[in-house]
Amino acid sequence: MDIRQLKGLVPAPGQNLDEKACLEAIPALARLASTPQDPYYHAEGDVWTHTCMVVEALLAQPVYQQATEEQRFVLFIAALLHDISKPDTTVIDTETGRIGQPGHSRRGAIDARLLLWRAGVPFALREQVCRIISVHQLPFFALSGNRSGQSPEFILHKLSWELPVWMLCAVAEADMQGRTYEGKQGVLDEIELFRELAAEEGCLYGPREFVDDYTRVQYFRGARVHPDYSLHEPEGSRVIVLSGMPASGKNTWVARHHPDLPVISFDDAREALGLRHGENEGAAAHFAIDQAKALLREKRPFVWNSTHLSAQMRKKTLDLLYAYQANVQIEYLEMPEKEIYRRNGNRDTSLRNDDIRRMLFKWEVPLPTEAHRVRYHGDQGTF
């Protein structure tokens, strides 16, 4: 499968879904037909039946029919793949028989990322699809059933920096329309209110404006500040945080752009301690973190060079940096899969290609909300 095949699946306005072509192009979809769903929320049946109903509902929406070709690609592929991970996350309660798929949205974003990366989908389109999938249920309950305690306005402000909110609303609406559920209309009303609030907040079609980057970062990290009123930014280190697969070119990037800066690296820490990859990772981490703290206390600029592949791992680093009032710039690098394996095979490392393949299932690309600035680089330049 490649990008041309995927684009060929996307119906033009007025065309219908070609189920057979989708199953032939994306074999992983075949598993959806044998994956059950809770009949309370999905009386229509299995996941593939639901997926086809969702796509058909999306195709009928005026926003889909009026969208550009690239926008239709994102909307269609997001709807087609929104439940791609349900076969791997299905849990059936042995006592009650209730069916659940916990975590299928986040896992689905990773599964979709791998599929679209291997198909050669352009970075910007791929990440819009994946970000929509990762939160595709959020508009169902963001206004009245949000468990995080965050206000609907905050949720929308943050989302607007991560994805096109209008697209998320379109997919969420199709997701609810494409099922048999007695509470459907109430949820559709919630989605419409969510859309109207986004329009009122000025972030339905673009990011919510902030007075400056420092205020934005503090706001998204939970500080009680207003987007329109600037906070005084204290002096701290300016830190460049690298993120990307092993062998994606991080060392080369540092040597080319910041050869004069100190570098914090788990690889360097392992080498200093005489450790192989995967051996006593805790000791290597403590060694690197102690070095970073020393630089942060002196308010010196430096580079933190690590894979930082998952949001959880990045958060550990970012929490430390922000605790010391650092100004953070994330530089994300990626390469095609074959090139990563080729490069890794040609370098002196204890990290095997099979280790990298396992790492792929934790792959979460940094979001624009994670730092003061986030830039994305690939083999074709900056995205």
mmCIF file of C-alpha atoms in Angstrom:
data_model
loop_
_atom_site.group_PDB
_atom_site.id
_atom_site.type_symbol
_atom_site.label_atom_id
_atom_site.label_comp_id
_atom_site.label_asym_id
_atom_site.label_seq_id
_atom_site.Cartn_x
_atom_site.Cartn_y
_atom_site.Cartn_z
ATOM 1 C CA MET A 1 0.000 0.000 0.000
ATOM 2 C CA ASP A 2 1.189 3.521 -0.792
ATOM 3 C CA ILE A 3 -0.104 7.070 -0.734
ATOM 4 C CA ARG A 4 -1.570 6.749 -4.235
ATOM 5 C CA GLN A 5 -3.692 3.774 -3.198
ATOM 6 C CA LEU A 6 -4.911 5.597 -0.108
ATOM 7 C CA LYS A 7 -5.823 8.701 -2.069
ATOM 8 C CA GLY A 8 -7.714 6.466 -4.493
ATOM 9 C CA LEU A 9 -9.952 5.287 -1.646
ATOM 10 C CA VAL A 10 -11.146 8.788 -0.780
ATOM 11 C CA PRO A 11 -14.581 9.410 -2.338
ATOM 12 C CA ALA A 12 -15.176 12.674 -4.146
ATOM 13 C CA PRO A 13 -18.312 14.592 -3.121
ATOM 14 C CA GLY A 14 -21.335 12.562 -4.154
ATOM 15 C CA GLN A 15 -19.449 9.248 -4.341
ATOM 16 C CA ASN A 16 -19.964 6.292 -2.012
ATOM 17 C CA LEU A 17 -17.614 4.235 0.140
ATOM 18 C CA ASP A 18 -15.963 1.327 -1.675
ATOM 19 C CA GLU A 19 -15.739 -1.224 1.139
ATOM 20 C CA LYS A 20 -13.994 -3.873 -0.956
ATOM 21 C CA ALA A 21 -11.267 -1.478 -2.102
ATOM 22 C CA CYS A 22 -10.635 -0.362 1.485
ATOM 23 C CA LEU A 23 -10.282 -3.942 2.732
ATOM 24 C CA GLU A 24 -7.918 -4.811 -0.118
ATOM 25 C CA ALA A 25 -5.745 -1.733 0.427
ATOM 26 C CA ILE A 26 -5.665 -1.967 4.241
ATOM 27 C CA PRO A 27 -5.791 -5.659 5.275
ATOM 28 C CA ALA A 28 -5.813 -4.715 8.992
ATOM 29 C CA LEU A 29 -9.396 -3.528 8.546
ATOM 30 C CA ALA A 30 -10.584 -7.110 7.950
ATOM 31 C CA ARG A 31 -10.208 -7.870 11.665
ATOM 32 C CA LEU A 32 -12.861 -5.285 12.521
ATOM 33 C CA ALA A 33 -15.642 -7.515 11.150
ATOM 34 C CA SER A 34 -14.961 -10.170 13.795
ATOM 35 C CA THR A 35 -14.565 -7.700 16.669
ATOM 36 C CA PRO A 36 -17.669 -7.297 18.838
ATOM 37 C CA GLN A 37 -18.838 -4.105 20.557
ATOM 38 C CA ASP A 38 -21.009 -3.427 23.580
ATOM 39 C CA PRO A 39 -24.601 -3.660 22.305
ATOM 40 C CA TYR A 40 -25.705 -0.792 24.551
ATOM 41 C CA TYR A 41 -23.561 1.710 22.650
ATOM 42 C CA HIS A 42 -23.336 -0.246 19.404
ATOM 43 C CA ALA A 43 -26.513 -2.168 18.707
ATOM 44 C CA GLU A 44 -25.519 -2.114 15.020
ATOM 45 C CA GLY A 45 -22.995 -4.903 15.699
ATOM 46 C CA ASP A 46 -19.310 -5.395 14.927
ATOM 47 C CA VAL A 47 -16.639 -2.725 14.470
ATOM 48 C CA TRP A 48 -16.522 -2.948 10.665
ATOM 49 C CA THR A 49 -20.291 -2.447 10.403
ATOM 50 C CA HIS A 50 -19.925 0.595 12.639
ATOM 51 C CA THR A 51 -16.918 1.915 10.698
ATOM 52 C CA CYS A 52 -18.763 1.756 7.382
ATOM 53 C CA MET A 53 -21.755 3.560 8.914
ATOM 54 C CA VAL A 54 -19.404 6.250 10.278
ATOM 55 C CA VAL A 55 -17.756 6.813 6.901
ATOM 56 C CA GLU A 56 -21.122 6.983 5.148
ATOM 57 C CA ALA A 57 -22.312 9.542 7.707
ATOM 58 C CA LEU A 58 -19.168 11.586 7.137
ATOM 59 C CA LEU A 59 -19.585 11.537 3.343
ATOM 60 C CA ALA A 60 -23.074 12.977 3.764
ATOM 61 C CA GLN A 61 -21.871 15.960 5.805
ATOM 62 C CA PRO A 62 -21.754 19.348 4.032
ATOM 63 C CA VAL A 63 -18.302 20.015 5.556
ATOM 64 C CA TYR A 64 -16.917 16.957 3.767
ATOM 65 C CA GLN A 65 -18.517 17.875 0.469
ATOM 66 C CA GLN A 66 -17.158 21.430 0.698
ATOM 67 C CA ALA A 67 -13.653 20.459 1.877
ATOM 68 C CA THR A 68 -10.486 20.600 -0.186
ATOM 69 C CA GLU A 69 -8.941 17.403 -1.540
ATOM 70 C CA GLU A 70 -6.372 17.252 1.278
ATOM 71 C CA GLN A 71 -9.017 17.967 3.913
ATOM 72 C CA ARG A 72 -11.224 15.188 2.534
ATOM 73 C CA PHE A 73 -8.236 12.826 2.727
ATOM 74 C CA VAL A 74 -7.716 13.611 6.428
ATOM 75 C CA LEU A 75 -11.415 13.362 7.280
ATOM 76 C CA PHE A 76 -11.957 10.134 5.368
ATOM 77 C CA ILE A 77 -8.836 8.307 6.590
ATOM 78 C CA ALA A 78 -9.468 9.420 10.191
ATOM 79 C CA ALA A 79 -13.016 8.045 10.027
ATOM 80 C CA LEU A 80 -11.898 4.840 8.300
ATOM 81 C CA LEU A 81 -9.161 4.145 10.874
ATOM 82 C CA HIS A 82 -10.709 5.663 14.000
ATOM 83 C CA ASP A 83 -11.343 2.229 15.584
ATOM 84 C CA ILE A 84 -8.412 0.390 13.975
ATOM 85 C CA SER A 85 -7.075 -0.801 17.344
ATOM 86 C CA LYS A 86 -10.322 -2.167 18.786
ATOM 87 C CA PRO A 87 -9.385 -5.788 17.910
ATOM 88 C CA ASP A 88 -6.283 -5.468 20.107
ATOM 89 C CA THR A 89 -7.937 -3.643 22.993
ATOM 90 C CA THR A 90 -11.201 -5.594 23.339
ATOM 91 C CA VAL A 91 -11.976 -6.785 26.861
ATOM 92 C CA ILE A 92 -15.063 -8.861 27.731
ATOM 93 C CA ASP A 93 -16.145 -9.008 31.378
ATOM 94 C CA THR A 94 -16.547 -12.690 32.249
ATOM 95 C CA GLU A 95 -19.281 -11.966 34.800
ATOM 96 C CA THR A 96 -21.446 -9.377 33.058
ATOM 97 C CA GLY A 97 -20.538 -9.981 29.408
ATOM 98 C CA ARG A 98 -20.013 -6.244 28.917
ATOM 99 C CA ILE A 99 -17.582 -5.386 26.121
ATOM 100 C CA GLY A 100 -15.052 -2.579 26.287
ATOM 101 C CA GLN A 101 -12.078 -1.335 24.311
ATOM 102 C CA PRO A 102 -10.133 0.785 26.818
ATOM 103 C CA GLY A 103 -7.380 2.936 25.360
ATOM 104 C CA HIS A 104 -8.352 2.214 21.768
ATOM 105 C CA SER A 105 -8.138 5.884 20.747
ATOM 106 C CA ARG A 106 -4.540 6.400 21.866
ATOM 107 C CA ARG A 107 -3.439 2.973 20.624
ATOM 108 C CA GLY A 108 -5.302 3.618 17.380
ATOM 109 C CA ALA A 109 -3.312 6.807 16.775
ATOM 110 C CA ILE A 110 -0.055 4.841 17.038
ATOM 111 C CA ASP A 111 -1.313 2.028 14.806
ATOM 112 C CA ALA A 112 -2.512 4.571 12.233
ATOM 113 C CA ARG A 113 0.817 6.423 12.393
ATOM 114 C CA LEU A 114 2.729 3.259 11.540
ATOM 115 C CA LEU A 115 0.371 2.376 8.705
ATOM 116 C CA LEU A 116 0.448 5.863 7.165
ATOM 117 C CA TRP A 117 4.209 6.316 7.680
ATOM 118 C CA ARG A 118 4.893 3.091 5.805
ATOM 119 C CA ALA A 119 2.522 4.208 3.053
ATOM 120 C CA GLY A 120 4.457 7.449 2.578
ATOM 121 C CA VAL A 121 1.660 9.807 3.634
ATOM 122 C CA PRO A 122 3.013 13.374 4.014
ATOM 123 C CA PHE A 123 3.825 14.267 7.617
ATOM 124 C CA ALA A 124 1.264 17.059 8.074
ATOM 125 C CA LEU A 125 -1.644 14.990 6.736
ATOM 126 C CA ARG A 126 -0.554 11.898 8.669
ATOM 127 C CA GLU A 127 -0.331 13.733 11.964
ATOM 128 C CA GLN A 128 -3.702 15.431 11.512
ATOM 129 C CA VAL A 129 -5.253 11.987 11.026
ATOM 130 C CA CYS A 130 -3.455 10.528 14.039
ATOM 131 C CA ARG A 131 -4.253 13.435 16.337
ATOM 132 C CA ILE A 132 -7.947 13.233 15.435
ATOM 133 C CA ILE A 133 -7.993 9.490 16.116
ATOM 134 C CA SER A 134 -6.256 9.938 19.481
ATOM 135 C CA VAL A 135 -9.083 12.156 20.828
ATOM 136 C CA HIS A 136 -11.988 11.269 18.537
ATOM 137 C CA GLN A 137 -14.386 10.642 21.446
ATOM 138 C CA LEU A 138 -13.494 13.779 23.397
ATOM 139 C CA PRO A 139 -16.303 15.980 21.974
ATOM 140 C CA PHE A 140 -18.823 13.423 23.298
ATOM 141 C CA PHE A 141 -18.281 14.519 26.895
ATOM 142 C CA ALA A 142 -15.971 17.555 26.979
ATOM 143 C CA LEU A 143 -18.768 19.907 28.068
ATOM 144 C CA SER A 144 -20.667 17.891 30.658
ATOM 145 C CA GLY A 145 -18.719 14.730 31.467
ATOM 146 C CA ASN A 146 -15.080 15.788 31.569
ATOM 147 C CA ARG A 147 -13.338 13.772 34.295
ATOM 148 C CA SER A 148 -10.097 15.769 34.298
ATOM 149 C CA GLY A 149 -11.649 18.833 35.888
ATOM 150 C CA GLN A 150 -10.469 20.990 32.977
ATOM 151 C CA SER A 151 -12.870 23.585 31.614
ATOM 152 C CA PRO A 152 -14.324 23.111 28.116
ATOM 153 C CA GLU A 153 -12.611 26.356 27.103
ATOM 154 C CA PHE A 154 -9.201 25.043 28.203
ATOM 155 C CA ILE A 155 -9.742 21.758 26.357
ATOM 156 C CA LEU A 156 -10.656 23.613 23.176
ATOM 157 C CA HIS A 157 -7.762 26.049 23.451
ATOM 158 C CA LYS A 158 -5.311 23.175 23.786
ATOM 159 C CA LEU A 159 -6.890 21.087 21.029
ATOM 160 C CA SER A 160 -6.799 24.024 18.650
ATOM 161 C CA TRP A 161 -2.990 23.999 18.826
ATOM 162 C CA GLU A 162 -2.883 20.283 18.080
ATOM 163 C CA LEU A 163 -5.429 19.708 15.316
ATOM 164 C CA PRO A 164 -8.187 21.363 13.238
ATOM 165 C CA VAL A 165 -11.087 21.412 15.725
ATOM 166 C CA TRP A 166 -13.666 21.558 12.954
ATOM 167 C CA MET A 167 -12.321 18.281 11.574
ATOM 168 C CA LEU A 168 -12.438 16.645 15.007
ATOM 169 C CA CYS A 169 -16.072 17.731 15.360
ATOM 170 C CA ALA A 170 -16.926 16.330 11.916
ATOM 171 C CA VAL A 171 -15.401 12.923 12.710
ATOM 172 C CA ALA A 172 -16.950 12.822 16.196
ATOM 173 C CA GLU A 173 -20.355 13.650 14.738
ATOM 174 C CA ALA A 174 -20.010 10.914 12.121
ATOM 175 C CA ASP A 175 -18.857 8.481 14.831
ATOM 176 C CA MET A 176 -22.061 9.094 16.757
ATOM 177 C CA GLN A 177 -24.325 9.167 13.686
ATOM 178 C CA GLY A 178 -22.857 5.868 12.502
ATOM 179 C CA ARG A 179 -24.247 3.698 15.276
ATOM 180 C CA THR A 180 -27.464 2.462 16.803
ATOM 181 C CA TYR A 181 -27.608 3.901 20.326
ATOM 182 C CA GLU A 182 -30.631 5.197 22.194
ATOM 183 C CA GLY A 183 -28.692 8.136 23.673
ATOM 184 C CA LYS A 184 -27.343 9.255 20.292
ATOM 185 C CA GLN A 185 -29.210 12.539 19.968
ATOM 186 C CA GLY A 186 -28.048 13.805 23.342
ATOM 187 C CA VAL A 187 -24.421 13.222 22.385
ATOM 188 C CA LEU A 188 -24.932 14.859 18.987
ATOM 189 C CA ASP A 189 -26.280 17.913 20.841
ATOM 190 C CA GLU A 190 -23.116 17.915 22.980
ATOM 191 C CA ILE A 191 -20.937 17.857 19.878
ATOM 192 C CA GLU A 192 -22.843 20.762 18.361
ATOM 193 C CA LEU A 193 -22.418 22.799 21.550
ATOM 194 C CA PHE A 194 -18.716 21.913 21.517
ATOM 195 C CA ARG A 195 -18.489 23.204 17.940
ATOM 196 C CA GLU A 196 -20.346 26.418 18.820
ATOM 197 C CA LEU A 197 -18.100 27.059 21.824
ATOM 198 C CA ALA A 198 -15.026 26.603 19.638
ATOM 199 C CA ALA A 199 -16.399 29.209 17.237
ATOM 200 C CA GLU A 200 -17.070 31.605 20.128
ATOM 201 C CA GLU A 201 -13.531 31.082 21.438
ATOM 202 C CA GLY A 202 -12.055 31.784 18.011
ATOM 203 C CA CYS A 203 -10.446 28.376 17.667
ATOM 204 C CA LEU A 204 -12.750 26.312 15.445
ATOM 205 C CA TYR A 205 -10.585 26.849 12.367
ATOM 206 C CA GLY A 206 -7.196 27.696 13.883
ATOM 207 C CA PRO A 207 -5.175 27.935 17.103
ATOM 208 C CA ARG A 208 -6.432 30.118 19.937
ATOM 209 C CA GLU A 209 -4.233 33.203 20.024
ATOM 210 C CA PHE A 210 -1.893 33.762 22.997
ATOM 211 C CA VAL A 211 -0.064 36.910 23.981
ATOM 212 C CA ASP A 212 3.294 35.060 23.947
ATOM 213 C CA ASP A 213 4.821 31.584 24.020
ATOM 214 C CA TYR A 214 5.739 31.646 27.726
ATOM 215 C CA THR A 215 2.173 32.447 28.765
ATOM 216 C CA ARG A 216 0.887 29.720 26.435
ATOM 217 C CA VAL A 217 3.190 27.057 27.891
ATOM 218 C CA GLN A 218 2.284 28.010 31.468
ATOM 219 C CA TYR A 219 -1.418 27.986 30.579
ATOM 220 C CA PHE A 220 -1.279 24.532 28.985
ATOM 221 C CA ARG A 221 0.666 23.237 31.988
ATOM 222 C CA GLY A 222 -2.172 24.275 34.285
ATOM 223 C CA ALA A 223 -1.228 27.733 35.541
ATOM 224 C CA ARG A 224 -4.184 29.981 36.348
ATOM 225 C CA VAL A 225 -3.445 32.585 33.708
ATOM 226 C CA HIS A 226 -5.377 34.207 30.878
ATOM 227 C CA PRO A 227 -4.228 33.747 27.264
ATOM 228 C CA ASP A 228 -4.455 37.483 26.614
ATOM 229 C CA TYR A 229 -2.357 38.716 29.574
ATOM 230 C CA SER A 230 1.388 38.267 29.500
ATOM 231 C CA LEU A 231 3.288 36.660 32.347
ATOM 232 C CA HIS A 232 6.798 37.760 33.231
ATOM 233 C CA GLU A 233 9.194 35.100 31.977
ATOM 234 C CA PRO A 234 11.937 34.357 34.539
ATOM 235 C CA GLU A 235 15.499 33.776 33.424
ATOM 236 C CA GLY A 236 16.389 30.136 32.826
ATOM 237 C CA SER A 237 18.315 27.853 30.521
ATOM 238 C CA ARG A 238 17.416 27.716 26.861
ATOM 239 C CA VAL A 239 17.181 24.010 26.140
ATOM 240 C CA ILE A 240 16.853 22.222 22.821
ATOM 241 C CA VAL A 241 15.160 18.856 23.320
ATOM 242 C CA LEU A 242 15.628 16.369 20.502
ATOM 243 C CA SER A 243 13.048 13.713 19.747
ATOM 244 C CA GLY A 244 13.012 10.940 17.173
ATOM 245 C CA MET A 245 13.749 7.313 16.405
ATOM 246 C CA PRO A 246 17.275 5.991 16.854
ATOM 247 C CA ALA A 247 19.322 6.637 13.694
ATOM 248 C CA SER A 248 17.020 9.470 12.608
ATOM 249 C CA GLY A 249 19.913 11.943 12.468
ATOM 250 C CA LYS A 250 19.852 13.594 15.904
ATOM 251 C CA ASN A 251 23.637 13.538 16.442
ATOM 252 C CA THR A 252 24.218 14.942 12.969
ATOM 253 C CA TRP A 253 21.657 17.681 13.573
ATOM 254 C CA VAL A 254 23.365 18.743 16.817
ATOM 255 C CA ALA A 255 26.821 18.747 15.200
ATOM 256 C CA ARG A 256 25.528 20.849 12.320
ATOM 257 C CA HIS A 257 23.418 23.383 14.209
ATOM 258 C CA HIS A 258 24.776 23.583 17.774
ATOM 259 C CA PRO A 259 28.323 22.198 17.936
ATOM 260 C CA ASP A 260 29.185 24.688 20.686
ATOM 261 C CA LEU A 261 26.505 23.639 23.217
ATOM 262 C CA PRO A 262 26.847 21.053 25.988
ATOM 263 C CA VAL A 263 24.878 17.871 25.207
ATOM 264 C CA ILE A 264 22.977 15.690 27.658
ATOM 265 C CA SER A 265 22.644 12.188 26.218
ATOM 266 C CA PHE A 266 21.662 8.824 27.659
ATOM 267 C CA ASP A 267 23.933 7.211 25.071
ATOM 268 C CA ASP A 268 26.856 9.276 26.362
ATOM 269 C CA ALA A 269 25.867 8.398 29.920
ATOM 270 C CA ARG A 270 25.870 4.689 29.070
ATOM 271 C CA GLU A 271 29.283 5.036 27.461
ATOM 272 C CA ALA A 272 30.666 6.902 30.467
ATOM 273 C CA LEU A 273 29.370 4.169 32.762
ATOM 274 C CA GLY A 274 30.432 1.305 30.475
ATOM 275 C CA LEU A 275 26.841 0.094 29.908
ATOM 276 C CA ARG A 276 25.240 -1.528 26.870
ATOM 277 C CA HIS A 277 21.851 -0.403 25.537
ATOM 278 C CA GLY A 278 19.120 -1.696 27.880
ATOM 279 C CA GLU A 279 21.582 -2.428 30.693
ATOM 280 C CA ASN A 280 20.943 -0.585 33.988
ATOM 281 C CA GLU A 281 18.955 2.190 32.337
ATOM 282 C CA GLY A 282 18.272 3.728 35.743
ATOM 283 C CA ALA A 283 21.952 4.410 36.376
ATOM 284 C CA ALA A 284 22.364 6.011 32.948
ATOM 285 C CA ALA A 285 19.285 8.178 33.504
ATOM 286 C CA HIS A 286 20.495 9.387 36.920
ATOM 287 C CA PHE A 287 23.899 10.229 35.458
ATOM 288 C CA ALA A 288 22.366 12.283 32.632
ATOM 289 C CA ILE A 289 19.821 14.000 34.868
ATOM 290 C CA ASP A 290 22.493 15.075 37.348
ATOM 291 C CA GLN A 291 24.414 16.646 34.470
ATOM 292 C CA ALA A 292 21.259 18.436 33.287
ATOM 293 C CA LYS A 293 20.472 19.778 36.751
ATOM 294 C CA ALA A 294 23.941 21.259 37.038
ATOM 295 C CA LEU A 295 23.460 23.144 33.750
ATOM 296 C CA LEU A 296 19.943 24.233 34.739
ATOM 297 C CA ARG A 297 21.146 25.629 38.056
ATOM 298 C CA GLU A 298 23.741 27.689 36.162
ATOM 299 C CA LYS A 299 21.055 28.756 33.650
ATOM 300 C CA ARG A 300 23.295 27.635 30.795
ATOM 301 C CA PRO A 301 21.931 26.650 27.370
ATOM 302 C CA PHE A 302 22.290 23.012 26.308
ATOM 303 C CA VAL A 303 20.919 20.228 24.113
ATOM 304 C CA TRP A 304 19.095 17.195 25.493
ATOM 305 C CA ASN A 305 19.672 14.451 22.943
ATOM 306 C CA SER A 306 17.453 11.417 23.419
ATOM 307 C CA THR A 307 14.742 9.530 21.532
ATOM 308 C CA HIS A 308 11.974 10.993 23.730
ATOM 309 C CA LEU A 309 9.682 8.786 21.662
ATOM 310 C CA SER A 310 6.598 8.599 23.895
ATOM 311 C CA ALA A 311 4.675 11.454 25.480
ATOM 312 C CA GLN A 312 5.325 9.890 28.879
ATOM 313 C CA MET A 313 9.105 9.906 28.431
ATOM 314 C CA ARG A 314 9.097 13.473 27.111
ATOM 315 C CA LYS A 315 6.986 14.601 30.051
ATOM 316 C CA LYS A 316 9.625 13.403 32.518
ATOM 317 C CA THR A 317 12.259 15.527 30.790
ATOM 318 C CA LEU A 318 9.968 18.521 30.259
ATOM 319 C CA ASP A 319 8.732 18.510 33.871
ATOM 320 C CA LEU A 320 12.334 18.744 35.045
ATOM 321 C CA LEU A 321 13.179 21.533 32.603
ATOM 322 C CA TYR A 322 10.106 23.591 33.415
ATOM 323 C CA ALA A 323 10.734 23.186 37.146
ATOM 324 C CA TYR A 324 13.954 25.135 36.511
ATOM 325 C CA GLN A 325 12.147 27.767 34.394
ATOM 326 C CA ALA A 326 13.799 26.604 31.164
ATOM 327 C CA ASN A 327 12.768 27.914 27.766
ATOM 328 C CA VAL A 328 12.267 24.766 25.665
ATOM 329 C CA GLN A 329 12.464 24.127 21.950
ATOM 330 C CA ILE A 330 11.696 20.603 20.681
ATOM 331 C CA GLU A 331 13.355 19.502 17.461
ATOM 332 C CA TYR A 332 11.686 16.351 16.140
ATOM 333 C CA LEU A 333 13.465 14.301 13.464
ATOM 334 C CA GLU A 334 12.255 11.340 11.432
ATOM 335 C CA MET A 335 13.349 9.242 8.488
ATOM 336 C CA PRO A 336 11.726 6.490 6.383
ATOM 337 C CA GLU A 337 11.726 3.107 8.102
ATOM 338 C CA LYS A 338 14.174 1.414 5.723
ATOM 339 C CA GLU A 339 16.636 4.277 6.088
ATOM 340 C CA ILE A 340 16.524 4.006 9.889
ATOM 341 C CA TYR A 341 17.336 0.286 9.774
ATOM 342 C CA ARG A 342 20.085 0.849 7.211
ATOM 343 C CA ARG A 343 21.702 3.577 9.279
ATOM 344 C CA ASN A 344 21.422 1.647 12.515
ATOM 345 C CA GLY A 345 22.971 -1.421 10.923
ATOM 346 C CA ASN A 346 25.960 0.621 9.793
ATOM 347 C CA ARG A 347 26.792 2.254 13.106
ATOM 348 C CA ASP A 348 28.614 1.038 16.204
ATOM 349 C CA THR A 349 25.779 0.374 18.639
ATOM 350 C CA SER A 350 24.365 -2.367 20.847
ATOM 351 C CA LEU A 351 20.856 -1.330 19.763
ATOM 352 C CA ARG A 352 19.482 -3.862 17.272
ATOM 353 C CA ASN A 353 16.949 -3.197 14.530
ATOM 354 C CA ASP A 354 14.550 -5.560 16.315
ATOM 355 C CA ASP A 355 14.790 -3.255 19.347
ATOM 356 C CA ILE A 356 13.774 -0.325 17.170
ATOM 357 C CA ARG A 357 10.818 -2.284 15.763
ATOM 358 C CA ARG A 358 9.542 -2.802 19.299
ATOM 359 C CA MET A 359 9.970 0.895 20.051
ATOM 360 C CA LEU A 360 7.613 1.768 17.188
ATOM 361 C CA PHE A 361 4.610 0.784 19.309
ATOM 362 C CA LYS A 362 5.386 3.632 21.725
ATOM 363 C CA TRP A 363 5.804 6.242 18.979
ATOM 364 C CA GLU A 364 4.009 9.498 19.772
ATOM 365 C CA VAL A 365 5.116 12.557 17.824
ATOM 366 C CA PRO A 366 5.570 15.706 19.977
ATOM 367 C CA LEU A 367 2.608 18.062 20.018
ATOM 368 C CA PRO A 368 2.898 21.841 19.519
ATOM 369 C CA THR A 369 1.543 22.305 23.055
ATOM 370 C CA GLU A 370 4.507 20.578 24.718
ATOM 371 C CA ALA A 371 7.060 23.392 24.429
ATOM 372 C CA HIS A 372 7.638 27.043 23.579
ATOM 373 C CA ARG A 373 8.494 25.965 20.030
ATOM 374 C CA VAL A 374 8.243 22.613 18.256
ATOM 375 C CA ARG A 375 9.773 21.993 14.841
ATOM 376 C CA TYR A 376 9.533 18.884 12.670
ATOM 377 C CA HIS A 377 12.276 17.666 10.313
ATOM 378 C CA GLY A 378 12.432 14.802 7.813
ATOM 379 C CA ASP A 379 14.492 13.594 4.912
ATOM 380 C CA GLN A 380 12.752 16.140 2.692
ATOM 381 C CA GLY A 381 13.514 19.090 5.006
ATOM 382 C CA THR A 382 11.474 20.859 7.674
ATOM 383 C CA PHE A 383 7.772 19.961 7.649
#
